[in-house]
Each structure stands twice: as structure tokens, then as C-alpha cells.
mmCIF file of C-alpha atoms in Angstrom:
data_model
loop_
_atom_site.group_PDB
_atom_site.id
_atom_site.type_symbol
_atom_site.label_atom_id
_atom_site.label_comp_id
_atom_site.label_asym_id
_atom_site.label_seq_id
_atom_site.Cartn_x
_atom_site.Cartn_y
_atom_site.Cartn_z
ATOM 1 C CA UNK A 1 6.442 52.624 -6.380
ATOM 2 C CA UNK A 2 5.017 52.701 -2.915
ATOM 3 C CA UNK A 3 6.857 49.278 -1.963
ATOM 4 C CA UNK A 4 9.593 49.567 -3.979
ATOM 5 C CA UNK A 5 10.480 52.855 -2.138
ATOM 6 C CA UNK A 6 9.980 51.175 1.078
ATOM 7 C CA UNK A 7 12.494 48.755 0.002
ATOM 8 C CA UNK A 8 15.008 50.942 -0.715
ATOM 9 C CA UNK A 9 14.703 52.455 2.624
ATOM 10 C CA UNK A 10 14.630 49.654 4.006
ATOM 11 C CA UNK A 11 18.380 48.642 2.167
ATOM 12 C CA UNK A 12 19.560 52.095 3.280
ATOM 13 C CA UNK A 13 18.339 51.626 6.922
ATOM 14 C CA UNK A 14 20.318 48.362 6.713
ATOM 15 C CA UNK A 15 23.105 49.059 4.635
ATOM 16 C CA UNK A 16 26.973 48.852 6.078
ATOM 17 C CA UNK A 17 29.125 51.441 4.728
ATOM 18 C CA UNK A 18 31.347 48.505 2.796
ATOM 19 C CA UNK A 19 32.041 48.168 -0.950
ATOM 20 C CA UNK A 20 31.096 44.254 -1.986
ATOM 21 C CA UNK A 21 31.064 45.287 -5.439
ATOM 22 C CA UNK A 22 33.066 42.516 -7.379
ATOM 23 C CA UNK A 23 33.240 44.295 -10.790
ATOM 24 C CA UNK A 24 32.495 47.748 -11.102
ATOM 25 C CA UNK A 25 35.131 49.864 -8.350
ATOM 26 C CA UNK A 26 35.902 52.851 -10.120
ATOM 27 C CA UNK A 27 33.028 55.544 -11.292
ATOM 28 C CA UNK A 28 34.911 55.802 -14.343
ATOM 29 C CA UNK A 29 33.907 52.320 -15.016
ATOM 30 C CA UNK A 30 30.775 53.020 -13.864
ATOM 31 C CA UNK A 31 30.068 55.413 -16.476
ATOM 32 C CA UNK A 32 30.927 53.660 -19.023
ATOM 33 C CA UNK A 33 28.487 50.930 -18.392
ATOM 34 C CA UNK A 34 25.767 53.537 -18.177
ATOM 35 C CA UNK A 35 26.575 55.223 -21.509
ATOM 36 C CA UNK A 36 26.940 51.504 -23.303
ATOM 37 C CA UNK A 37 23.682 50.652 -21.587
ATOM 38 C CA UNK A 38 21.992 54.006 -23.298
ATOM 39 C CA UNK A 39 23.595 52.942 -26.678
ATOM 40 C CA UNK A 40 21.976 49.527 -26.527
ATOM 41 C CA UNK A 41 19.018 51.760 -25.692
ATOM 42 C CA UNK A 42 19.046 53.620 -29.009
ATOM 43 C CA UNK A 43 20.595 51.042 -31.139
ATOM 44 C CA UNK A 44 18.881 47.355 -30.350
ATOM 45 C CA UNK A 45 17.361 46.945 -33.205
ATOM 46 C CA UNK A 46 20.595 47.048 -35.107
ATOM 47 C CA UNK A 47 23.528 44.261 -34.871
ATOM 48 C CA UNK A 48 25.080 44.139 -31.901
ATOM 49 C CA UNK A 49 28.654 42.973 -31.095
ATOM 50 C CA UNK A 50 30.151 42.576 -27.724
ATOM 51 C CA UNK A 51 33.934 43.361 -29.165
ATOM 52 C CA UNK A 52 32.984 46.303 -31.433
ATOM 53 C CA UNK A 53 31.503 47.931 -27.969
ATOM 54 C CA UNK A 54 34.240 47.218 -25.944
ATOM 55 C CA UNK A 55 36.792 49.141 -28.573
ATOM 56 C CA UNK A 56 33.734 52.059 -28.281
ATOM 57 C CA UNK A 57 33.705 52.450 -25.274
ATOM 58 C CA UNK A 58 37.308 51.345 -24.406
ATOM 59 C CA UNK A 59 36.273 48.683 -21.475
ATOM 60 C CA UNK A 60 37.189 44.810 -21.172
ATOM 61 C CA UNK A 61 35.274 42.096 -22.314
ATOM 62 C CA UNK A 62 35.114 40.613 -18.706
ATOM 63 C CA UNK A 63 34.513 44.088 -17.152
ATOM 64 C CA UNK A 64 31.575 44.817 -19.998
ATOM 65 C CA UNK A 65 29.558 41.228 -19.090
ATOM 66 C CA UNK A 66 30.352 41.121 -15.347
ATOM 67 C CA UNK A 67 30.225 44.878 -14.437
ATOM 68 C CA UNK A 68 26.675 44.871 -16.804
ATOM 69 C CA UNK A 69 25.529 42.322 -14.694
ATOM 70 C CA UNK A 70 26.466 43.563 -11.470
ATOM 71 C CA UNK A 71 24.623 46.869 -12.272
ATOM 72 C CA UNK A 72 21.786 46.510 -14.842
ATOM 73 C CA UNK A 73 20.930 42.642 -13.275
ATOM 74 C CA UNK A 74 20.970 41.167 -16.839
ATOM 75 C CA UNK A 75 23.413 40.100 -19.285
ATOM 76 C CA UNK A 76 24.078 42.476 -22.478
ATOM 77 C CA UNK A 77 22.260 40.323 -25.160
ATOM 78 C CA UNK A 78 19.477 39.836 -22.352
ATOM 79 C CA UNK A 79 19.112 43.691 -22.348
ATOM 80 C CA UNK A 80 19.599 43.795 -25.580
ATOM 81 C CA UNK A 81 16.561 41.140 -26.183
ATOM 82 C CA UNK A 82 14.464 42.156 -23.918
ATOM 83 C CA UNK A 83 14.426 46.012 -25.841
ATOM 84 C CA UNK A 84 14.123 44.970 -28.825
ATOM 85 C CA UNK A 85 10.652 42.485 -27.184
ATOM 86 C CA UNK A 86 9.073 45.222 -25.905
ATOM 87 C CA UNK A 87 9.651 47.139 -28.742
ATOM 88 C CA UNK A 88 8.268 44.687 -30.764
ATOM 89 C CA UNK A 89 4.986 44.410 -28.189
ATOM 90 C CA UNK A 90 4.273 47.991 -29.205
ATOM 91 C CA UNK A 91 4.121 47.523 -32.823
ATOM 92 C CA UNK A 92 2.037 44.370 -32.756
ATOM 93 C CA UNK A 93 -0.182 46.478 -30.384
ATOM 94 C CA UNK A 94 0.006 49.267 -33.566
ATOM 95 C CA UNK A 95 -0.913 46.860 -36.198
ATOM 96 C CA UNK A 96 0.490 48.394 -38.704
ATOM 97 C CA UNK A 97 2.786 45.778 -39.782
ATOM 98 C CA UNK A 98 2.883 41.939 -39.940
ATOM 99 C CA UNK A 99 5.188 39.247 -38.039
ATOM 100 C CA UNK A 100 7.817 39.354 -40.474
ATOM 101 C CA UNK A 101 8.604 43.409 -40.540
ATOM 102 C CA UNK A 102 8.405 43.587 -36.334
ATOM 103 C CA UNK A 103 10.827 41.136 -36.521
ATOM 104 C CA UNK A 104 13.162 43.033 -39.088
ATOM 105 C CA UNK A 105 12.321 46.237 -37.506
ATOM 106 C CA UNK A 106 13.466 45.160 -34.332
ATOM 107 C CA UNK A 107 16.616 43.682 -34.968
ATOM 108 C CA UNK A 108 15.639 40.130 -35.887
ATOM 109 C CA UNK A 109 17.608 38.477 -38.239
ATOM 110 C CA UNK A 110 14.364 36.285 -38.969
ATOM 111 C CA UNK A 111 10.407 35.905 -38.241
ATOM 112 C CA UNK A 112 11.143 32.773 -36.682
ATOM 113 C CA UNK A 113 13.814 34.010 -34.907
ATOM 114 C CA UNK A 114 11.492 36.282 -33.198
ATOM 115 C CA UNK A 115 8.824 33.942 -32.574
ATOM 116 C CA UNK A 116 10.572 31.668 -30.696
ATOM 117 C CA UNK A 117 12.039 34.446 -28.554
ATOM 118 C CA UNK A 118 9.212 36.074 -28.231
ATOM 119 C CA UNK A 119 6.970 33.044 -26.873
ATOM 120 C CA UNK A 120 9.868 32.388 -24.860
ATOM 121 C CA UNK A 121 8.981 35.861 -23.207
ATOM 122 C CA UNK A 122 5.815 36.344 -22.911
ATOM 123 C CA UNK A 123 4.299 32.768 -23.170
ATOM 124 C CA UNK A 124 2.441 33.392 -26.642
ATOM 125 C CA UNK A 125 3.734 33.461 -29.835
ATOM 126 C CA UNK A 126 3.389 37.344 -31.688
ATOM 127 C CA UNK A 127 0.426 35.688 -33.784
ATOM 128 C CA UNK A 128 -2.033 35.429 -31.107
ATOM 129 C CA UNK A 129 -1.529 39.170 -30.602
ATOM 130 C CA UNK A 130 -1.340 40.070 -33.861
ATOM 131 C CA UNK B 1 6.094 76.534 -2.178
ATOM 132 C CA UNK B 2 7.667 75.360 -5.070
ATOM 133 C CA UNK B 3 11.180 73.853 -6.196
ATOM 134 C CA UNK B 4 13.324 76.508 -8.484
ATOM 135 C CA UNK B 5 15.939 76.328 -10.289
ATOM 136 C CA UNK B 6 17.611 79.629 -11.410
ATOM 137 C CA UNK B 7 21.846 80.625 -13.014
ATOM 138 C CA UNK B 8 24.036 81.214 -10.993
ATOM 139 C CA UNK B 9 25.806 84.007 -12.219
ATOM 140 C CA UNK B 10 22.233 85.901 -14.466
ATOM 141 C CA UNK B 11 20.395 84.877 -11.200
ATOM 142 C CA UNK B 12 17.582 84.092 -13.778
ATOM 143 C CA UNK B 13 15.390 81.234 -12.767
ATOM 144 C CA UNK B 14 14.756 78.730 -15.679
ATOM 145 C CA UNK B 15 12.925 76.439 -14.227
ATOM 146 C CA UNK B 16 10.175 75.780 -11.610
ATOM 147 C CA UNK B 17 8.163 72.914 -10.051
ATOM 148 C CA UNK B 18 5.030 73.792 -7.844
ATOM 149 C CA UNK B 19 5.557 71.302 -5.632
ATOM 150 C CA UNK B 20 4.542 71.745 -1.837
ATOM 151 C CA UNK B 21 4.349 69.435 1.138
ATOM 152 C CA UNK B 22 0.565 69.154 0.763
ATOM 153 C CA UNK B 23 0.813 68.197 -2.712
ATOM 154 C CA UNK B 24 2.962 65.597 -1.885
ATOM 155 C CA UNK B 25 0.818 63.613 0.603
ATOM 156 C CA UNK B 26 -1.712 63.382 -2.600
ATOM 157 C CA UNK B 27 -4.131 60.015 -2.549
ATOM 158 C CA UNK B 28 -2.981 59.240 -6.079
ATOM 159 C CA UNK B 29 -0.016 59.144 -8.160
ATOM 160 C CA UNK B 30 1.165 62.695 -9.523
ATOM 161 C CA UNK B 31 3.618 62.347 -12.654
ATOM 162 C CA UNK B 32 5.507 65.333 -14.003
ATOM 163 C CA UNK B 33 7.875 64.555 -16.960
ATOM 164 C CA UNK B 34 9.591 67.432 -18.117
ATOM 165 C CA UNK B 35 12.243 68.659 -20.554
ATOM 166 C CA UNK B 36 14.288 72.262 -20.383
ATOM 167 C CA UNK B 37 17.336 73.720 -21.475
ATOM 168 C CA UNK B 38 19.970 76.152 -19.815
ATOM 169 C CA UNK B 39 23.340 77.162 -20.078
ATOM 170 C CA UNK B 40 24.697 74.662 -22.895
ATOM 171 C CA UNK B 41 22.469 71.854 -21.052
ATOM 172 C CA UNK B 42 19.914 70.335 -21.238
ATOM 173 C CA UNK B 43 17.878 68.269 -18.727
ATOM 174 C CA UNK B 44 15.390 66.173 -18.135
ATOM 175 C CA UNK B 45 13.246 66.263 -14.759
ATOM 176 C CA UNK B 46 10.663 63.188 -13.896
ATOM 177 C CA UNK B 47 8.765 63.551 -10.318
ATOM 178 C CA UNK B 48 6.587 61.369 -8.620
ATOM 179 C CA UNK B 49 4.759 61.672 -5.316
ATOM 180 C CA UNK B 50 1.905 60.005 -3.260
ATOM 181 C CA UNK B 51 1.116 59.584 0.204
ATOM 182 C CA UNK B 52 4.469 61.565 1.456
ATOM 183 C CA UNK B 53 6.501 60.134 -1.103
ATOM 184 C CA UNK B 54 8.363 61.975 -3.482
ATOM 185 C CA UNK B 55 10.795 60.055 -6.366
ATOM 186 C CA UNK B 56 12.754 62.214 -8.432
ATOM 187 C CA UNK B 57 15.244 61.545 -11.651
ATOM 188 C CA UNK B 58 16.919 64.178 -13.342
ATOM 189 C CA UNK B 59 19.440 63.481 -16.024
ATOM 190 C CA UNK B 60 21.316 66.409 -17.531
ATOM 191 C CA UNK B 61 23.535 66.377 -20.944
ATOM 192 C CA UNK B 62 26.009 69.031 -20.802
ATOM 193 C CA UNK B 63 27.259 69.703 -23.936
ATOM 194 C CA UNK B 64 30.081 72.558 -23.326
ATOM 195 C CA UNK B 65 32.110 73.490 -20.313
ATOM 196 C CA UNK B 66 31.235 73.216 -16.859
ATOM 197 C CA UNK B 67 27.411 74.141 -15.957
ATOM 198 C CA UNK B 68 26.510 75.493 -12.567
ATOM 199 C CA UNK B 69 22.578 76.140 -11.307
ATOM 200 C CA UNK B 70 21.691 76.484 -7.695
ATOM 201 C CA UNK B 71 18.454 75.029 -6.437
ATOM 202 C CA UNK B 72 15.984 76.061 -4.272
ATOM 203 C CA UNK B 73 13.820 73.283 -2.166
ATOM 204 C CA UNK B 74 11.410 74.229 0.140
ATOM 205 C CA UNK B 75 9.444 70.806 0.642
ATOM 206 C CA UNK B 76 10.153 70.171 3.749
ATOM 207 C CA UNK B 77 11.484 66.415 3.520
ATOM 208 C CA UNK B 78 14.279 63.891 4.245
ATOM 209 C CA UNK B 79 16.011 63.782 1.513
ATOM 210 C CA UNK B 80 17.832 60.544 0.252
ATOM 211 C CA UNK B 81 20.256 61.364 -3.153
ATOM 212 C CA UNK B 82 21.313 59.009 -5.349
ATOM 213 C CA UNK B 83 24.433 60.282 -8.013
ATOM 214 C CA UNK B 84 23.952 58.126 -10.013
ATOM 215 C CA UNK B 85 26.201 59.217 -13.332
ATOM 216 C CA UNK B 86 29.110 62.046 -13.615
ATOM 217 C CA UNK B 87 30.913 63.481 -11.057
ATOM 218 C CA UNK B 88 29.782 66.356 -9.567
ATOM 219 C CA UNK B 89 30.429 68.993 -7.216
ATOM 220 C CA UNK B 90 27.539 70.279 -4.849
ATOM 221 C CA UNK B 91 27.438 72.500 -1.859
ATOM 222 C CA UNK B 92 24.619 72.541 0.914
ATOM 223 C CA UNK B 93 23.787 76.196 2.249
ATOM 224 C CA UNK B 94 21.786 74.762 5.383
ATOM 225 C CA UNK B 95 24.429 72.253 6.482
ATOM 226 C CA UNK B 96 27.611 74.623 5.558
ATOM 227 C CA UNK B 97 28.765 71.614 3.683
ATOM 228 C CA UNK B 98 30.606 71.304 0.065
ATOM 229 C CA UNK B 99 31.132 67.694 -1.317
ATOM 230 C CA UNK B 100 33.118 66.604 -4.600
ATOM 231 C CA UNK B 101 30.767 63.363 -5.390
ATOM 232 C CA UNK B 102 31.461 60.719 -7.874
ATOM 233 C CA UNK B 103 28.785 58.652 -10.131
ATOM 234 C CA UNK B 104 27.612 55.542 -7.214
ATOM 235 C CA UNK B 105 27.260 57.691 -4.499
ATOM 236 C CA UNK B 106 24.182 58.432 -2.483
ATOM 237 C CA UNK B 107 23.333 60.172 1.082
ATOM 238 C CA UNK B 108 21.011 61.586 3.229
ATOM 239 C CA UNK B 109 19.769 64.476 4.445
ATOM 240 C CA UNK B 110 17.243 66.903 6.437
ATOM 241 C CA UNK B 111 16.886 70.516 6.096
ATOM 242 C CA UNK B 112 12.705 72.133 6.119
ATOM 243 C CA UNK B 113 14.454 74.340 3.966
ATOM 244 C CA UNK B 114 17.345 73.482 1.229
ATOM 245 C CA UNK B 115 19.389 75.927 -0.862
ATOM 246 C CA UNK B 116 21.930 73.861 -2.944
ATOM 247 C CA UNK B 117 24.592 74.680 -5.491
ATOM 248 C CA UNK B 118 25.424 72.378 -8.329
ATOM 249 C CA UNK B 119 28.597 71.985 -10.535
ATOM 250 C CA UNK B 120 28.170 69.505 -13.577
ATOM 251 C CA UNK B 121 31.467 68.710 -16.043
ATOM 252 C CA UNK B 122 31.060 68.583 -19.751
ATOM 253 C CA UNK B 123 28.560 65.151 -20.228
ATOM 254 C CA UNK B 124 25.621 63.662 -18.841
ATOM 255 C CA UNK B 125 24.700 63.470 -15.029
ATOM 256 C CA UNK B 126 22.146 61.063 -13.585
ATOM 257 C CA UNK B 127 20.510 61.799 -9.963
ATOM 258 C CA UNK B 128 18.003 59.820 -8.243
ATOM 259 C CA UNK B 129 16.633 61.140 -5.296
ATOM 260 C CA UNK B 130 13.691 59.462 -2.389
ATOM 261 C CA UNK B 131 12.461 62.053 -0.816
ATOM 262 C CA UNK B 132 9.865 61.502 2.802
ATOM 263 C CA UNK B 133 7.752 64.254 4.659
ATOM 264 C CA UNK B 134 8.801 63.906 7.984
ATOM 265 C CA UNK B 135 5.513 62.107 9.036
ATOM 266 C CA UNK B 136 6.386 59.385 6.109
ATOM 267 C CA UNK B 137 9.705 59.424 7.778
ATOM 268 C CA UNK B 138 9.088 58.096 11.237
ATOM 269 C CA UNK B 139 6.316 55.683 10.345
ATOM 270 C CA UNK B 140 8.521 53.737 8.261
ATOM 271 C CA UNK B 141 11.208 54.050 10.538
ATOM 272 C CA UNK B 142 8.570 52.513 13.678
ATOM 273 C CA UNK B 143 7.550 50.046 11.185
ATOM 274 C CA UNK B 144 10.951 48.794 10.395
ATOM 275 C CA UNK B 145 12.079 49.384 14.062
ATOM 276 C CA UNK B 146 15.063 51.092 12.628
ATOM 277 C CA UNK B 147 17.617 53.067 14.001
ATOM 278 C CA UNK B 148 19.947 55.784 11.748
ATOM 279 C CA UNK B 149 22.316 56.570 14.728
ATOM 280 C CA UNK B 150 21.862 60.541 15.169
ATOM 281 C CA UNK B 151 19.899 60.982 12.035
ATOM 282 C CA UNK B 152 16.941 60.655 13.142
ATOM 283 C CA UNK B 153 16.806 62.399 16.339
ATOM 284 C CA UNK B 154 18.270 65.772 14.047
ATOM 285 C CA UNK B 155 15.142 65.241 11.874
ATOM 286 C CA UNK B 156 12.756 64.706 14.914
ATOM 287 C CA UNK B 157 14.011 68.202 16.298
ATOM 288 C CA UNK B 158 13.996 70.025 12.632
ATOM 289 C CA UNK B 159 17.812 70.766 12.727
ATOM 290 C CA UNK B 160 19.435 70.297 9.262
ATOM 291 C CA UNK B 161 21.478 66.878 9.553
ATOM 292 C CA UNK B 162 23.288 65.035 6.714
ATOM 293 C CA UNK B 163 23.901 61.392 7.577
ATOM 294 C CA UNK B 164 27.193 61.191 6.472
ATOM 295 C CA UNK B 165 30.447 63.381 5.541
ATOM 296 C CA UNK B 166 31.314 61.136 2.956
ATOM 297 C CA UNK B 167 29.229 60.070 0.321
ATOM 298 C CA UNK B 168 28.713 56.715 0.703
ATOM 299 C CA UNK B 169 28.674 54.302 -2.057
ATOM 300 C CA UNK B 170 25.523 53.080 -4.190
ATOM 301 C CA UNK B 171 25.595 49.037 -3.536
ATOM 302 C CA UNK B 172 24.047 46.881 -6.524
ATOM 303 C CA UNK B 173 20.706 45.904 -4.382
ATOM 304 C CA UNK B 174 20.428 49.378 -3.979
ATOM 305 C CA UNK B 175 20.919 50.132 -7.812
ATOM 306 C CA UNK B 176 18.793 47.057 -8.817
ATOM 307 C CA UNK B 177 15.421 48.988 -6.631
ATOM 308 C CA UNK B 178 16.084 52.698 -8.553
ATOM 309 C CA UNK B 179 16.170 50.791 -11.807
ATOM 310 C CA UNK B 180 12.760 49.056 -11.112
ATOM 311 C CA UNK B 181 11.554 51.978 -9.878
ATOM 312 C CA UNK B 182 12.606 53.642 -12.976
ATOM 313 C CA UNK B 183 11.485 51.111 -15.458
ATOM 314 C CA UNK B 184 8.224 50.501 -13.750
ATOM 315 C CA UNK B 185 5.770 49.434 -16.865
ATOM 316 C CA UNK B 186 2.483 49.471 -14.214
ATOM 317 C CA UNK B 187 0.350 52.519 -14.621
ATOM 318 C CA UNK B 188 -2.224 54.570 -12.308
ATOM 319 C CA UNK B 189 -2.715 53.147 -8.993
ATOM 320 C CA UNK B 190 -0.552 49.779 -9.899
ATOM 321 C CA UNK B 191 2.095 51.946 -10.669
ATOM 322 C CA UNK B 192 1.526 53.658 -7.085
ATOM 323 C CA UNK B 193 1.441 50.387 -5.128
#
């Protein structure tokens, strides 16, 4: 927190009072991308499609994966992954259930599915955890 | 002293944070997460301050008309806001200052003393604020050898000073920090490094 704070003082004591935002120029927009990044918040563990958000929340295709981006510094299915990872890092930490209901439970549509993700991640596959 | 919170028409105060300018200069990490409701609102207030730091995040959910709630700050810091989400429209009683401000806007600000008024719309709200004891204030600023044109000088004599008249807006590298900050997984004294 300590460095990250100097940081941003540091970008403030540096920053120019210019826009070189690419994507995201109205607040309106802005907003939007916040709210759609809450609902992928709430709802990762369920399908996700990136047309069926854009109708939701009434917002481009190119504005939702560019402006998402530009803000959050990760693609929507990245965000979407990396939730539904962690999430998945809590119940194996839990171990309540086995491989195959994390990777339901978090939106998985199979164990190996998951795995392969989840290795991809973290560097271990869910088994050495669990 | 502490932070308060109260209606601004019942005068009532609803919430209150005893936060002072000693607490803040704390060794170690001090978290405060808290929920509370008001009005047809509801909100909820993280803090966290070390070593002359303070990092704030409040996001409020207004579920009815137009909420207002003045605020009462008397940690005497400079003050760096972040509006992150909603418009909103917010008036400064130590500068003599209104401002309409739109989500991705942030400024800055001194006062030893602040007594703000705050106008949400229906929805949610999301405000980020860095706040730096004075002391915190100028040693970063020797370290970096930086200069804030006037700013600083205000702060160094203790007159109220906002750094600009018109909200300026939130760049990504800027929005990229808060949301580490925010999403920081460390804990204890990683967390405060």
C-alpha cells in the first residue's frame, strides 16, 4: 500500500492535464464498464456471453473489450477467469469438495477444463492443493 | 478528532470514524471496513492508514431520489479525491468552492479543517481518496524533487488550496494503481509495504 501510494503520487505529481484515453471519453461510458465489471463480479461462475452483456448494458462490442481493457487492464474473459480462479483457490483451501464440483461451482464447463487453467495460473495443478 | 457524517436537512449524524492525525501516523496497518445505511442509501466505507497515510473507498448505492450528507473532516491532511463512479455534486466550505464532478475525475486539496457537502443521484457512487499529513506531504515531495506549482507553498503556509478549478480527469495509469491498491491480496505488514 505504502509504494503503491507513492506511485500514485508520484503519477499525479507528473501527470499533464491531457485526456490520452483511446476508448473510454464519456463518464457515461465509464459507468457502464464499472457496473458490467460488478456483474462479472457476482455472476462468474455462470455462462458468460460478450453479446448478451452488451444488449444489458446497452454498450458496443468494441467499446466493451477495448474500454475494459483500458480501465480494468485485462480482457473480459481474463477477468472473468481470473474470478472464477480465485474463487476456486478458496474452496480447495475449504476442502469441502473435490476437483470436479470447484470446477462446476465455479463456472467450469469441465474438471479438465479447470485444471489446465488453473495450472496455467498458478503453476500447479488444483490436485497438489487439494 | 474524528470524521462525521450527519443529514443534511435532520442534522442527525449517522455515522462516525475516530480517526485523528496521530492515529494516522500508526507503525502498522489500521483497517476499518464498514457498512451503514441513511436516507434510501446505503454505503460502504473501507479506511486504511500507516505512517501518515490514509486510503479511503467509499461506494454508496442510492436506491431512491437524490441523497445529500455533509461531512465533517478534521484530519488535518492533503487530500487527493478520486470520483471514481456517478456524477456528483460537492461543495467545499473552506475553499468557498461548489463543483458538478463526473465519474473519472480526481483533485487535490488542503484545508486542516474540511466541511464538505455531498449530492449523490439515484445509483451507485465510487470515491477513492489518498490522503497525506502534511509531514508525509513534503517528504515525498523532497524525495521526488517535485514541484505542484502553487500547491504546495498554500499547504506549507496552512491556507486551504485546491489544485485545480476543474476536476481533472482520472488517466488509466492512474486507475490501474487505485485498482491494485484496492485488490491488494497481501495481508499485515505485506499489505502495508
Amino acid at each position: 500500500m505504502e509504494s503503491k501510494s507513492n506511485e500514485l503520487f508520484v503519477l499525479l505529481s507528473n501527470m499533464q492535464t491531457n485526456n490520452d484515453e483511446k476508448f473510454v471519453k464519456r463518464p457515461s461510458e465509464r459507468d457502464k464498464l464499472y457496473s458490467i465489471k460488478e456483474y462479472l463480479e457476482k455472476n462468474y461462475a455462470n455462462p458468460i456471453n460478450l453479446h448478451d452483456i452488451c444488449t444489458m448494458f446497452g454498450i458496443n462490442d468494441f467499446k466493451l473489450k477495448n474500454g475494459f481493457r483500458e480501465i480494468f487492464q485485462t480482457s473480459v474473459i481474463g477477468f472473468v477467469i481470473n474470478k472464477r480462479l480465485e474463487a476456486s483457490l478458496t474452496l480447495l483451501a475449504e476442502r469441502n469438495l473435490n476437483i470436479s464440483e470447484i470446477a462446476y461451482q465455479t463456472g467450469y464447463s469441465s474438471p479438465q477444463h479447470f485444471s489446465k487453467s488453473f495450472k496455467r495460473k498458478y503453476g500447479i495443478s488444483p490436485s497438489q492443493i487439494n | 478528532m474524528p470524521i462525521i457524517f450527519n443529514h443534511e436537512v435532520k442534522k442527525n449524524v449517522f455515522y462516525t470514524n475516530q480517526l485523528s492525525t496521530d492515529k494516522l501516523c500508526s507503525d502498522k496497518l489500521i483497517e476499518t471496513n464498514e457498512d451503514f445505511e441513511f436516507q434510501d442509501a446505503n454505503m460502504n466505507f473501507q479506511n486504511w492508514y500507516f505512517d501518515g497515510y490514509r486510503l479511503a473507498n467509499s461506494i454508496l448505492n442510492n436506491t431512491n431520489n437524490i441523497v445529500t450528507y455533509n461531512i465533517k473532516n478534521d484530519i488535518d491532511t492533503v487530500k487527493f479525491y478520486f470520483n471514481r463512479r456517478g456524477p456528483a455534486a460537492i461543495s467545499y466550505d473552506e475553499l468557498g468552492k461548489k463543483f458538478s464532478i463526473q465519474s473519472g475525475q480526481y483533485n487535490l486539496l488542503y484545508s486542516s479543517e474540511l466541511n464538505t457537502q455531498v449530492k449523490h443521484e439515484k445509483g451507485i457512487s465510487e470515491m477513492f481518496s489518498l490522503q497525506l499529513t502534511r509531514k508525509r506531504f513534503f517528504s515525498l515531495m523532497d524525495e521526488g524533487c517535485m514541484v505542484m506549482n502553487g500547491f504546495s507553498e498554500e499547504v506549507y503556509k496552512d491556507r486551504p488550496v485546491i489544485f485545480s478549478n476543474n476536476w481533472l480527469h482520472i488517466r488509466p495509469e492512474i486507475d490501474h494503481c487505485i485498482h491494485s491498491i484496492l485488490t491488494c491480496q497481501y495481508i499485515k505488514e505485506m499489505k502495508r509495504l
